[in-house]
Coordinates of C-alpha atoms in Angstrom, one line a residue:
Chain A
M1 CA -159.0 -100.8 -22.6
Q2 CA -162.5 -100.0 -21.4
P3 CA -164.9 -98.4 -23.9
F4 CA -165.6 -95.5 -21.4
A5 CA -163.5 -93.5 -19.1
I6 CA -166.4 -92.7 -16.8
K7 CA -169.8 -94.2 -16.7
A8 CA -172.4 -93.1 -14.1
T9 CA -176.0 -94.2 -13.9
G10 CA -178.6 -92.8 -11.6
L11 CA -176.1 -91.1 -9.4
T12 CA -177.7 -89.6 -6.4
K13 CA -176.6 -87.8 -3.2
H14 CA -178.5 -86.1 -0.6
Y15 CA -177.4 -84.2 2.5
Q16 CA -179.1 -84.0 5.9
I17 CA -179.1 -80.3 6.9
L18 CA -179.7 -79.5 10.5
Q19 CA -182.8 -77.2 10.8
R20 CA -182.3 -74.8 13.6
E21 CA -184.6 -72.0 14.7
P22 CA -183.0 -68.6 14.8
G23 CA -181.6 -67.0 17.9
L24 CA -180.4 -68.3 21.2
R25 CA -183.7 -70.0 21.9
G26 CA -183.3 -72.0 18.7
A27 CA -179.7 -72.9 19.5
I28 CA -180.7 -74.3 22.9
K29 CA -183.7 -76.1 21.5
A30 CA -181.4 -77.8 18.9
L31 CA -179.3 -79.2 21.7
F32 CA -182.2 -81.5 22.7
R33 CA -184.3 -81.9 19.6
R34 CA -182.8 -82.0 16.2
T35 CA -184.8 -81.8 13.0
Y36 CA -183.1 -82.4 9.7
R37 CA -184.1 -81.4 6.2
T38 CA -183.0 -83.5 3.3
K39 CA -181.4 -81.6 0.5
E40 CA -181.1 -83.6 -2.8
A41 CA -177.8 -82.3 -4.1
V42 CA -177.6 -84.6 -7.1
K43 CA -180.8 -86.2 -8.4
G44 CA -180.0 -89.4 -10.3
I45 CA -177.8 -88.2 -13.2
D46 CA -176.5 -90.4 -16.0
L47 CA -173.1 -89.7 -17.6
T48 CA -171.0 -91.4 -20.2
I49 CA -167.6 -89.8 -20.8
E50 CA -165.1 -91.3 -23.3
A51 CA -161.4 -91.6 -22.8
G52 CA -159.6 -88.4 -23.8
E53 CA -162.7 -86.2 -23.7
R54 CA -162.6 -82.7 -22.2
V55 CA -165.8 -82.0 -20.6
G56 CA -167.0 -78.6 -19.1
Y57 CA -169.3 -79.2 -16.2
I58 CA -171.1 -76.1 -15.4
G59 CA -174.0 -74.7 -13.4
F60 CA -174.9 -72.2 -10.7
N61 CA -173.4 -72.3 -7.2
G62 CA -175.1 -75.1 -5.4
A63 CA -176.2 -76.9 -8.5
G64 CA -174.4 -80.1 -7.4
K65 CA -171.2 -79.8 -9.5
S66 CA -168.7 -80.3 -6.7
T67 CA -170.8 -83.1 -5.2
T68 CA -170.8 -85.0 -8.5
I69 CA -167.1 -84.6 -8.9
K70 CA -166.5 -85.8 -5.4
M71 CA -168.6 -88.9 -6.1
L72 CA -166.7 -89.5 -9.3
A73 CA -163.4 -89.1 -7.5
G74 CA -164.4 -91.5 -4.7
V75 CA -164.4 -89.0 -1.9
L76 CA -168.2 -89.2 -1.3
R77 CA -170.3 -92.4 -1.4
P78 CA -173.3 -92.1 -3.6
D79 CA -176.6 -92.7 -1.9
A80 CA -177.9 -94.4 -5.0
G81 CA -176.7 -95.2 -8.5
S82 CA -173.3 -96.4 -9.6
V83 CA -170.1 -95.0 -11.0
R84 CA -167.2 -96.7 -12.9
V85 CA -164.0 -95.0 -13.7
F86 CA -162.0 -97.1 -16.1
G87 CA -163.9 -100.1 -14.7
L88 CA -163.2 -99.3 -11.0
D89 CA -165.8 -98.3 -8.3
P90 CA -164.1 -95.1 -7.0
H91 CA -165.4 -95.4 -3.5
A92 CA -165.1 -99.1 -2.9
D93 CA -161.7 -99.3 -4.7
R94 CA -160.7 -95.9 -3.5
V95 CA -157.0 -96.5 -3.1
K96 CA -156.6 -98.2 -6.5
N97 CA -158.7 -95.6 -8.2
A98 CA -156.8 -92.8 -6.6
S99 CA -153.6 -93.7 -8.5
Q100 CA -155.3 -93.3 -11.9
I101 CA -156.8 -89.9 -11.2
G102 CA -155.6 -86.4 -10.4
A103 CA -157.5 -83.4 -9.1
V104 CA -157.4 -79.7 -8.3
F105 CA -160.0 -78.4 -5.9
G106 CA -159.6 -74.7 -6.5
Q107 CA -160.3 -73.7 -2.9
R108 CA -158.1 -76.3 -1.2
T109 CA -154.5 -77.0 -1.5
Q110 CA -153.0 -80.4 -1.9
L111 CA -149.4 -79.3 -1.5
F112 CA -147.6 -79.4 1.9
W113 CA -148.1 -76.0 3.4
D114 CA -144.9 -75.8 5.3
I115 CA -142.3 -77.2 3.0
P116 CA -140.9 -76.0 -0.4
V117 CA -142.9 -76.9 -3.6
Q118 CA -140.1 -79.2 -4.9
E119 CA -140.3 -81.3 -1.7
S120 CA -144.1 -81.6 -2.1
F121 CA -143.5 -82.9 -5.7
E122 CA -140.9 -85.4 -4.5
L123 CA -143.3 -86.7 -1.9
L124 CA -146.1 -87.0 -4.6
K125 CA -143.6 -88.9 -6.7
E126 CA -143.2 -91.5 -3.9
I127 CA -146.9 -91.6 -3.1
Y128 CA -147.9 -92.3 -6.7
Q129 CA -144.8 -94.4 -7.3
V130 CA -143.7 -92.5 -10.3
P131 CA -140.4 -93.9 -11.7
K132 CA -137.5 -91.4 -11.4
S133 CA -136.8 -91.0 -15.1
E134 CA -140.5 -90.3 -15.8
F135 CA -140.7 -87.9 -12.9
D136 CA -137.6 -85.9 -14.1
E137 CA -139.0 -85.7 -17.6
T138 CA -142.4 -84.6 -16.5
L139 CA -141.1 -82.0 -14.1
A140 CA -138.6 -80.6 -16.6
W141 CA -141.6 -80.1 -18.9
F142 CA -143.8 -78.5 -16.3
R143 CA -141.0 -76.1 -15.3
E144 CA -141.1 -74.8 -18.9
K145 CA -144.9 -74.8 -19.5
L146 CA -145.9 -73.4 -16.1
E147 CA -142.8 -71.4 -15.5
L148 CA -142.2 -73.2 -12.3
A149 CA -138.4 -72.7 -12.0
P150 CA -138.5 -69.7 -9.6
L151 CA -141.2 -71.3 -7.4
L152 CA -139.7 -74.7 -6.6
D153 CA -137.7 -73.8 -3.5
V154 CA -140.3 -71.5 -2.0
P155 CA -142.6 -72.9 0.8
V156 CA -146.2 -73.1 -0.4
R157 CA -147.5 -70.6 2.2
Q158 CA -145.4 -67.9 0.7
L159 CA -146.7 -68.3 -2.9
S160 CA -149.3 -65.9 -4.5
L161 CA -152.6 -67.4 -5.6
G162 CA -151.5 -67.6 -9.2
Q163 CA -148.2 -69.2 -8.4
K164 CA -149.9 -71.6 -6.1
M165 CA -152.5 -72.6 -8.7
R166 CA -149.7 -73.4 -11.2
C167 CA -148.1 -75.7 -8.7
E168 CA -151.4 -77.3 -7.9
L169 CA -152.0 -78.0 -11.5
A170 CA -148.5 -79.5 -11.9
A171 CA -149.2 -81.7 -8.8
A172 CA -152.5 -82.9 -10.4
F173 CA -150.8 -84.0 -13.6
L174 CA -147.5 -85.2 -12.1
H175 CA -148.3 -88.9 -12.1
R176 CA -149.8 -88.7 -15.6
P177 CA -153.3 -89.7 -14.5
K178 CA -155.9 -91.1 -16.8
V179 CA -158.6 -88.7 -15.5
V180 CA -158.2 -85.3 -14.0
Y181 CA -160.9 -83.4 -12.1
L182 CA -160.5 -79.7 -12.1
D183 CA -162.9 -77.9 -9.7
E184 CA -162.7 -74.2 -10.4
P185 CA -159.0 -74.1 -11.2
T186 CA -159.1 -70.5 -12.5
I187 CA -161.0 -69.0 -9.6
G188 CA -159.7 -65.5 -8.7
L189 CA -156.8 -65.6 -11.2
D190 CA -155.7 -62.9 -13.6
I191 CA -156.2 -63.2 -17.4
E192 CA -152.6 -64.1 -18.1
I193 CA -152.4 -66.9 -15.7
K194 CA -155.8 -68.2 -16.8
E195 CA -154.4 -68.4 -20.3
T196 CA -151.3 -70.3 -19.2
I197 CA -153.5 -72.7 -17.3
R198 CA -155.9 -73.3 -20.1
H199 CA -153.1 -74.0 -22.6
F200 CA -151.5 -76.3 -20.1
I201 CA -154.6 -78.4 -19.6
R202 CA -155.2 -78.7 -23.3
E203 CA -151.7 -79.6 -24.1
M204 CA -151.5 -82.3 -21.3
S205 CA -154.7 -83.8 -22.4
D206 CA -153.6 -83.9 -26.0
R207 CA -150.2 -85.4 -25.1
W208 CA -151.3 -88.1 -22.7
G209 CA -154.9 -88.6 -23.8
T210 CA -156.0 -87.4 -20.3
T211 CA -159.8 -87.2 -19.7
V212 CA -160.6 -83.8 -18.2
I213 CA -163.6 -82.8 -16.2
L214 CA -163.6 -79.1 -15.6
T215 CA -166.0 -77.0 -13.5
T216 CA -165.8 -73.3 -13.7
H217 CA -167.8 -70.1 -13.8
D218 CA -165.6 -68.6 -16.6
M219 CA -167.1 -69.5 -20.0
Q220 CA -163.8 -68.6 -21.6
D221 CA -162.3 -71.6 -19.8
I222 CA -165.0 -73.9 -21.3
E223 CA -164.6 -72.4 -24.8
E224 CA -160.8 -72.8 -24.8
V225 CA -160.4 -76.1 -23.0
C226 CA -163.4 -78.3 -23.6
D227 CA -165.0 -80.2 -26.5
R228 CA -168.2 -80.9 -24.7
V229 CA -170.4 -79.1 -22.2
I230 CA -172.7 -80.5 -19.5
V231 CA -175.0 -78.1 -17.7
L232 CA -176.3 -79.0 -14.3
D233 CA -179.2 -77.2 -12.7
D234 CA -180.6 -78.1 -9.3
G235 CA -179.1 -81.5 -9.3
S236 CA -180.2 -82.6 -12.8
I237 CA -178.5 -82.4 -16.2
I238 CA -180.3 -79.9 -18.4
Y239 CA -177.9 -79.9 -21.4
D240 CA -175.3 -82.3 -22.6
D241 CA -173.7 -81.8 -26.1
T242 CA -170.6 -80.7 -27.9
I243 CA -169.4 -77.1 -27.8
D244 CA -169.7 -76.9 -31.6
Q245 CA -173.3 -78.1 -31.4
L246 CA -174.1 -75.6 -28.7
K247 CA -172.6 -72.8 -30.7
E248 CA -174.4 -74.0 -33.9
S249 CA -177.8 -73.9 -32.3
F250 CA -177.4 -70.3 -31.4
S251 CA -175.0 -69.2 -34.1
H252 CA -177.6 -67.5 -36.3
E253 CA -178.5 -64.9 -33.7
R254 CA -177.4 -61.4 -34.3
T255 CA -177.7 -58.3 -32.3
L256 CA -177.6 -54.9 -33.9
R257 CA -176.9 -52.0 -31.7
I258 CA -177.6 -48.5 -33.0
T259 CA -177.1 -45.1 -31.5
L260 CA -179.2 -42.2 -32.9
E261 CA -178.0 -38.6 -33.5
E262 CA -180.7 -37.1 -31.4
P263 CA -183.6 -38.3 -29.2
V264 CA -186.6 -39.0 -31.4
S265 CA -189.4 -41.4 -30.9
F266 CA -188.1 -44.6 -32.5
T267 CA -190.4 -47.3 -34.0
L268 CA -189.5 -50.2 -36.1
P269 CA -189.7 -49.7 -39.8
T270 CA -192.7 -51.7 -41.2
A271 CA -190.4 -54.1 -43.2
L272 CA -188.8 -55.3 -39.9
I273 CA -191.9 -55.7 -37.8
N274 CA -192.3 -59.3 -36.5
R275 CA -188.9 -60.2 -37.8
V276 CA -186.8 -58.3 -35.2
I277 CA -187.1 -58.0 -31.5
L278 CA -186.5 -54.5 -30.2
F279 CA -184.8 -53.7 -26.9
T280 CA -184.5 -50.1 -25.7
T281 CA -181.3 -49.3 -23.7
D282 CA -181.8 -45.5 -23.4
E283 CA -183.4 -42.8 -25.5
L284 CA -180.5 -42.8 -27.9
T285 CA -179.5 -46.4 -28.0
Y286 CA -181.5 -49.4 -29.2
E287 CA -180.8 -53.1 -29.7
L288 CA -182.4 -55.2 -32.4
A289 CA -182.1 -59.0 -32.3
F290 CA -182.8 -61.1 -35.4
D291 CA -181.9 -64.4 -37.1
D292 CA -179.3 -64.1 -39.9
R293 CA -181.1 -66.7 -42.0
E294 CA -184.2 -64.5 -42.2
L295 CA -182.5 -61.1 -42.5
S296 CA -179.1 -59.9 -43.3
S297 CA -177.5 -57.2 -41.1
G298 CA -177.2 -55.1 -44.2
Q299 CA -180.9 -55.1 -44.8
V300 CA -181.7 -54.1 -41.2
I301 CA -179.2 -51.3 -41.3
K302 CA -180.5 -50.1 -44.6
E303 CA -184.1 -50.0 -43.4
I304 CA -183.1 -47.9 -40.3
V305 CA -180.8 -45.4 -41.9
S306 CA -183.4 -44.6 -44.5
L307 CA -185.7 -43.3 -41.7
Y308 CA -183.4 -42.1 -38.9
A309 CA -180.2 -40.2 -38.5
V310 CA -177.8 -42.8 -37.1
R311 CA -174.5 -42.0 -35.4
D312 CA -173.2 -45.4 -34.7
V313 CA -173.9 -49.1 -35.6
S314 CA -172.4 -52.4 -34.3
V315 CA -173.3 -56.0 -34.9
S316 CA -172.5 -58.7 -32.5
V317 CA -172.6 -62.5 -32.7
P318 CA -173.6 -64.5 -29.6
K319 CA -170.9 -65.1 -27.0
M320 CA -170.5 -68.3 -24.9
E321 CA -171.6 -66.4 -21.9
T322 CA -174.9 -65.4 -23.4
L323 CA -175.5 -69.0 -24.7
I324 CA -175.1 -70.4 -21.3
R325 CA -177.3 -67.8 -19.7
K326 CA -180.0 -68.8 -22.2
L327 CA -179.6 -72.4 -21.3
Y328 CA -180.0 -71.7 -17.6
Q329 CA -183.1 -69.7 -18.3
A330 CA -184.5 -72.4 -20.5
G331 CA -183.7 -75.0 -17.8
I332 CA -185.4 -73.0 -15.1
S333 CA -188.6 -72.2 -17.1
A334 CA -188.8 -75.9 -18.2
Chain B
M1 CA -142.0 -101.0 -3.0
R2 CA -145.2 -100.2 -1.2
L3 CA -143.6 -99.2 2.0
R4 CA -141.6 -96.4 0.3
K5 CA -144.5 -94.0 0.1
Y6 CA -145.0 -94.3 3.8
T7 CA -141.3 -93.8 4.6
A8 CA -141.4 -90.8 2.3
L9 CA -144.4 -89.4 4.3
M10 CA -142.5 -90.0 7.5
R11 CA -139.4 -88.1 6.3
S12 CA -141.5 -85.2 5.0
Q13 CA -143.1 -84.9 8.4
I14 CA -139.7 -84.5 10.0
K15 CA -139.0 -81.8 7.4
V16 CA -142.2 -80.0 8.4
D17 CA -141.2 -80.2 12.1
L18 CA -137.9 -78.7 11.2
A19 CA -139.4 -75.9 9.1
Y20 CA -140.0 -73.5 12.0
T21 CA -136.7 -72.9 13.7
A22 CA -137.8 -70.6 16.5
W23 CA -140.5 -73.0 17.5
Y24 CA -138.0 -75.8 17.4
W25 CA -135.6 -74.2 19.8
A26 CA -138.4 -72.9 22.0
S27 CA -139.8 -76.4 22.5
M28 CA -136.3 -77.6 23.4
F29 CA -135.9 -74.9 25.9
S30 CA -139.3 -75.3 27.5
V31 CA -139.0 -79.1 28.0
T32 CA -135.6 -78.6 29.7
M33 CA -137.2 -76.0 32.0
R34 CA -139.9 -78.4 32.9
L35 CA -137.3 -80.9 34.0
F36 CA -135.7 -78.4 36.4
I37 CA -139.2 -77.5 37.8
L38 CA -139.8 -81.2 38.5
Y39 CA -136.4 -81.5 40.2
F40 CA -137.1 -78.6 42.6
F41 CA -140.6 -79.7 43.2
W42 CA -139.6 -83.1 44.4
Q43 CA -136.6 -81.7 46.4
A44 CA -139.2 -79.6 48.3
V45 CA -141.5 -82.5 48.9
Y46 CA -138.7 -84.6 50.3
A47 CA -137.2 -81.7 52.3
N48 CA -138.1 -83.2 55.7
K49 CA -138.5 -86.9 55.0
T50 CA -136.5 -89.7 53.5
D51 CA -139.4 -91.5 51.7
V52 CA -143.0 -91.1 50.4
S53 CA -145.0 -94.3 50.6
G54 CA -141.7 -96.2 50.6
I55 CA -140.3 -94.4 47.5
S56 CA -137.0 -92.7 47.9
L57 CA -136.2 -89.3 46.4
S58 CA -133.8 -90.6 43.8
T59 CA -136.4 -93.3 42.7
M60 CA -139.1 -90.7 42.6
L61 CA -137.0 -88.3 40.5
T62 CA -136.1 -91.1 38.2
Y63 CA -139.7 -92.0 37.8
A64 CA -140.8 -88.3 37.2
I65 CA -138.1 -87.7 34.6
L66 CA -138.7 -90.9 32.7
A67 CA -142.5 -90.3 32.8
T68 CA -142.0 -86.8 31.5
M69 CA -139.9 -88.1 28.6
I70 CA -142.5 -90.7 27.6
D71 CA -145.2 -88.2 27.9
Q72 CA -143.5 -86.0 25.3
F73 CA -144.5 -88.6 22.7
R74 CA -148.2 -88.3 23.4
G75 CA -150.8 -87.5 20.8
G76 CA -150.9 -85.6 17.5
A77 CA -152.3 -87.9 14.8
G78 CA -155.8 -87.9 16.1
R79 CA -155.9 -84.1 16.3
D80 CA -154.6 -84.0 12.7
L81 CA -157.4 -86.3 11.6
A82 CA -160.0 -84.2 13.4
R83 CA -158.7 -81.0 11.9
M84 CA -158.8 -82.5 8.4
I85 CA -162.4 -83.5 8.9
K86 CA -163.4 -80.2 10.3
Q87 CA -161.7 -78.1 7.6
G88 CA -162.7 -80.4 4.7
A89 CA -159.1 -81.2 3.8
I90 CA -160.2 -84.8 4.2
A91 CA -161.5 -84.5 0.6
I92 CA -157.9 -84.1 -0.7
E93 CA -156.6 -86.9 1.5
L94 CA -159.2 -89.4 0.1
L95 CA -158.0 -88.7 -3.4
R96 CA -154.6 -90.1 -2.6
P97 CA -153.5 -93.7 -3.2
Y98 CA -152.9 -94.5 0.4
H99 CA -154.8 -95.7 3.4
L100 CA -155.4 -92.6 5.5
L101 CA -154.8 -94.3 8.8
D102 CA -151.4 -95.7 7.5
K103 CA -150.5 -92.2 6.3
L104 CA -151.3 -90.6 9.6
L105 CA -149.4 -93.4 11.4
A106 CA -146.4 -92.8 9.1
Q107 CA -146.4 -89.1 9.7
D108 CA -146.9 -89.7 13.4
I109 CA -143.8 -91.9 13.5
G110 CA -142.0 -89.1 11.7
S111 CA -143.0 -86.5 14.3
K112 CA -142.0 -88.9 17.1
V113 CA -138.5 -89.0 15.6
S114 CA -138.5 -85.2 15.7
V115 CA -139.6 -85.4 19.3
L116 CA -136.7 -87.8 20.0
F117 CA -134.2 -85.2 18.9
R118 CA -136.0 -82.1 20.0
S119 CA -137.1 -83.1 23.5
I120 CA -135.8 -86.5 24.5
L121 CA -132.2 -86.0 23.7
P122 CA -131.8 -82.7 25.6
L123 CA -133.8 -84.3 28.5
V124 CA -131.5 -87.2 28.7
L125 CA -128.4 -85.0 28.6
V126 CA -129.6 -82.6 31.2
S127 CA -130.8 -85.3 33.6
I128 CA -127.5 -87.2 33.4
L129 CA -125.3 -84.1 33.6
F130 CA -127.1 -82.1 36.2
I131 CA -129.7 -84.1 38.0
G132 CA -128.6 -87.7 38.0
V133 CA -131.0 -90.6 37.5
D134 CA -130.9 -94.2 38.8
R135 CA -129.6 -96.9 36.4
P136 CA -132.2 -99.4 35.3
Q137 CA -132.9 -102.2 37.8
S138 CA -131.0 -104.8 35.6
W139 CA -129.9 -104.9 32.0
L140 CA -133.0 -107.0 31.3
A141 CA -135.1 -104.3 32.7
G142 CA -133.3 -101.7 30.6
L143 CA -134.0 -103.7 27.4
A144 CA -137.6 -104.4 28.3
F145 CA -138.0 -100.7 29.1
V146 CA -137.0 -99.7 25.5
G147 CA -139.5 -102.2 24.1
S148 CA -142.2 -101.2 26.5
V149 CA -141.7 -97.5 25.5
L150 CA -142.1 -98.3 21.9
F151 CA -145.4 -100.2 22.6
A152 CA -146.6 -97.3 24.8
V153 CA -145.9 -94.7 22.2
L154 CA -147.7 -96.7 19.5
L155 CA -150.6 -97.4 21.8
A156 CA -151.0 -93.6 22.6
T157 CA -151.2 -92.9 18.9
L158 CA -153.8 -95.5 18.3
I159 CA -156.0 -94.2 21.2
D160 CA -155.5 -90.7 19.9
L161 CA -156.6 -91.7 16.3
L162 CA -159.7 -93.5 17.7
V163 CA -160.8 -90.3 19.4
G164 CA -160.0 -88.4 16.2
I165 CA -162.4 -90.6 14.2
F166 CA -165.3 -89.3 16.3
A167 CA -165.0 -86.1 14.3
F168 CA -166.6 -87.9 11.4
Y169 CA -169.7 -88.0 13.5
T170 CA -169.5 -84.9 15.6
V171 CA -167.2 -82.6 13.5
N172 CA -165.9 -80.9 16.7
I173 CA -164.0 -83.1 19.1
W174 CA -162.5 -80.4 21.3
G175 CA -164.3 -81.5 24.4
L176 CA -163.6 -85.2 23.9
S177 CA -159.9 -84.3 23.3
V178 CA -159.7 -82.4 26.5
L179 CA -161.3 -85.3 28.4
Q180 CA -158.9 -87.7 26.8
D181 CA -155.9 -85.6 27.8
A182 CA -157.1 -85.3 31.4
V183 CA -157.8 -89.0 31.8
I184 CA -154.5 -90.0 30.3
T185 CA -152.5 -87.6 32.3
I186 CA -153.8 -89.0 35.6
M187 CA -154.5 -92.6 34.8
S188 CA -151.3 -93.3 32.8
G189 CA -149.1 -92.3 35.8
A190 CA -147.5 -89.4 33.9
I191 CA -147.5 -87.2 37.0
V192 CA -147.0 -89.6 39.9
P193 CA -146.6 -93.4 40.1
L194 CA -150.0 -95.2 40.2
T195 CA -148.9 -96.9 43.4
L196 CA -149.4 -93.6 45.2
F197 CA -153.2 -93.7 44.4
P198 CA -155.8 -95.5 46.6
D199 CA -156.2 -99.2 46.1
W200 CA -159.6 -99.0 44.3
F201 CA -158.1 -96.6 41.8
Q202 CA -155.2 -98.9 41.1
T203 CA -157.6 -101.8 40.6
I204 CA -159.5 -99.8 38.0
S205 CA -156.3 -98.8 36.3
L206 CA -155.4 -102.4 36.0
Y207 CA -158.3 -103.1 33.7
L208 CA -157.8 -99.9 31.6
P209 CA -155.3 -99.3 28.8
F210 CA -153.9 -96.1 30.2
A211 CA -151.4 -97.6 32.7
S212 CA -149.7 -99.1 29.6
L213 CA -148.9 -95.7 28.3
V214 CA -146.5 -94.4 31.0
Y215 CA -146.6 -96.3 34.3
V216 CA -145.7 -99.8 32.8
P217 CA -142.5 -98.8 31.0
V218 CA -141.2 -96.7 33.9
A219 CA -142.1 -99.3 36.5
I220 CA -140.2 -101.8 34.5
Y221 CA -137.2 -99.5 34.5
T222 CA -137.3 -98.7 38.2
G223 CA -137.9 -102.3 39.2
E224 CA -141.4 -101.7 40.6
I225 CA -142.4 -104.4 38.1
G226 CA -139.9 -107.0 38.9
A227 CA -138.2 -109.5 36.6
S228 CA -141.0 -112.0 37.0
G229 CA -143.7 -109.5 36.0
I230 CA -142.0 -108.0 32.9
L231 CA -143.2 -110.6 30.4
Q232 CA -146.8 -110.3 31.6
A233 CA -146.7 -106.5 31.5
L234 CA -145.3 -106.5 27.9
L235 CA -148.0 -109.0 26.8
V236 CA -150.7 -106.8 28.3
Q237 CA -149.4 -103.9 26.3
I238 CA -149.3 -106.0 23.1
G239 CA -152.9 -107.1 23.8
W240 CA -154.1 -103.5 24.0
L241 CA -152.2 -102.7 20.8
I242 CA -153.9 -105.4 18.9
G243 CA -157.3 -104.6 20.3
F244 CA -157.0 -100.9 19.5
F245 CA -155.6 -101.6 16.1
V246 CA -158.6 -103.8 15.1
L247 CA -161.1 -101.4 16.7
L248 CA -159.5 -98.5 14.8
R249 CA -159.7 -100.2 11.4
I250 CA -163.4 -101.2 11.9
T251 CA -164.4 -97.8 13.2
F252 CA -162.6 -96.1 10.3
A253 CA -164.2 -98.3 7.7
L254 CA -167.6 -97.4 9.1
A255 CA -166.9 -93.7 9.6
I256 CA -165.5 -93.1 6.1
R257 CA -169.0 -93.5 4.7
K258 CA -170.1 -90.5 6.7
V259 CA -167.8 -88.1 4.9
T260 CA -169.6 -84.9 4.1
V261 CA -167.8 -82.1 2.5
F262 CA -169.9 -79.1 1.7
G263 CA -169.2 -76.6 -0.9
G264 CA -165.8 -75.8 -2.4

């Protein structure tokens, strides 16, 4: 057993992008003389992921998430740096590595378009050389967990997005891979199916010790599935820590929202000045942000109701969504 | 067993081919129609003469029918490869524990089996029942014909794949594909026997692989390539097969590094 599931050092990938002047003139010019611009999609990142870890890999569109995943999976050859997945070089040992990994690329299907789902699974069974008994056991289990039973004899092209994604997920886990790459598996799905999928990923990973790398734009996915989060911005890692640690570092922030009875000029009570940040939403609604180690919500409320007529009050703790947005902003300004 | 995954791929390709019933019957119908068109065309050409360049009507019809049959097997795998590259599906393919070329080859064999039942069988039935074809020159020629057809079909697939690989570099290979089709149609002898072309053209064909695709097997059948020439003709086919196989592997290994899949 290797100490790490995935170890990457100095991983780099750049693309050549054809520069073309606009319009017909530019198009004709490009026929004779081509100029390329190099875009560094991934700029020398280091990663160490242990077996069984569930890692959320997030960042804006174009941050380099998919490119990284494709290098880890062996589809793309890194321009510099090295990757090992359970000791194998995924590009050089592509075929060998392929049998120990599974993947869902949210925007592409890996099932056979024209034939029923069941047949696609049977084919995957042969391709990954899954023993019959193991295959039957796994599939029986997936039928229940992903409610696949009514879908199995339907051709893939006739499935809805949610149905298709459940089948894709089953296909990715069918051969019980050691590592699963999930690139936006919940894109465009409704809440209920998202829930099913999140539960499924967690349960599979717990059961078989599968290492999961998940990219998504839905912070709920990260919160419910992952133990660790890596944030990528413009090709570099800007944050890498456990979810608990991330929450902890922001967990003392509170936001108090008050709505006044009538529009009056609102200023902070003297006791709160410099300890609270004030945001004005409209002439009746104000938001006050503070740290709960310095002030309690009760204190803040007391100070305000003693001076103003207040209709409504609510206190909120930070959400994952806000935490990540803060990280992005910190990363950009840094 | 390692081969099992490839036979499974082959079988699934047959299922895919059978998935669209209307298309299946339409292809069967259209190939049969083509046969009748050929028949009436050559009837008209021979209306006032007994031979064209020393070839009799029944030999010419036999040639045309067999050439049409072999031509049904042409192509497919290379176009699949090019489409995968263009649409980015290549990313999924490279995640699989198989060699992509072997997979395409296995699927191609599967679709050739479909072609056998969808096009060749009806062609054979119609030509025997309604048109009448000559028997092979000898039983040896008949046997060599079968072997030669197998080599020809495999060679056509390898050439097609080689053209498909260019999509790694150019993304779009439509133009190249059209050129390939045109060259093969004429230079393989799929329309008329190569012996009807001028001498210089025949000499060029001798040094190119295309004659091996249609002309060689049919000429073995009709006796244009006599018993003494059969062995040499088969060896030339095998030579081209080995050459293209090696070239294909090398080109693929180099091209795979060029994979670029943007976004998604």
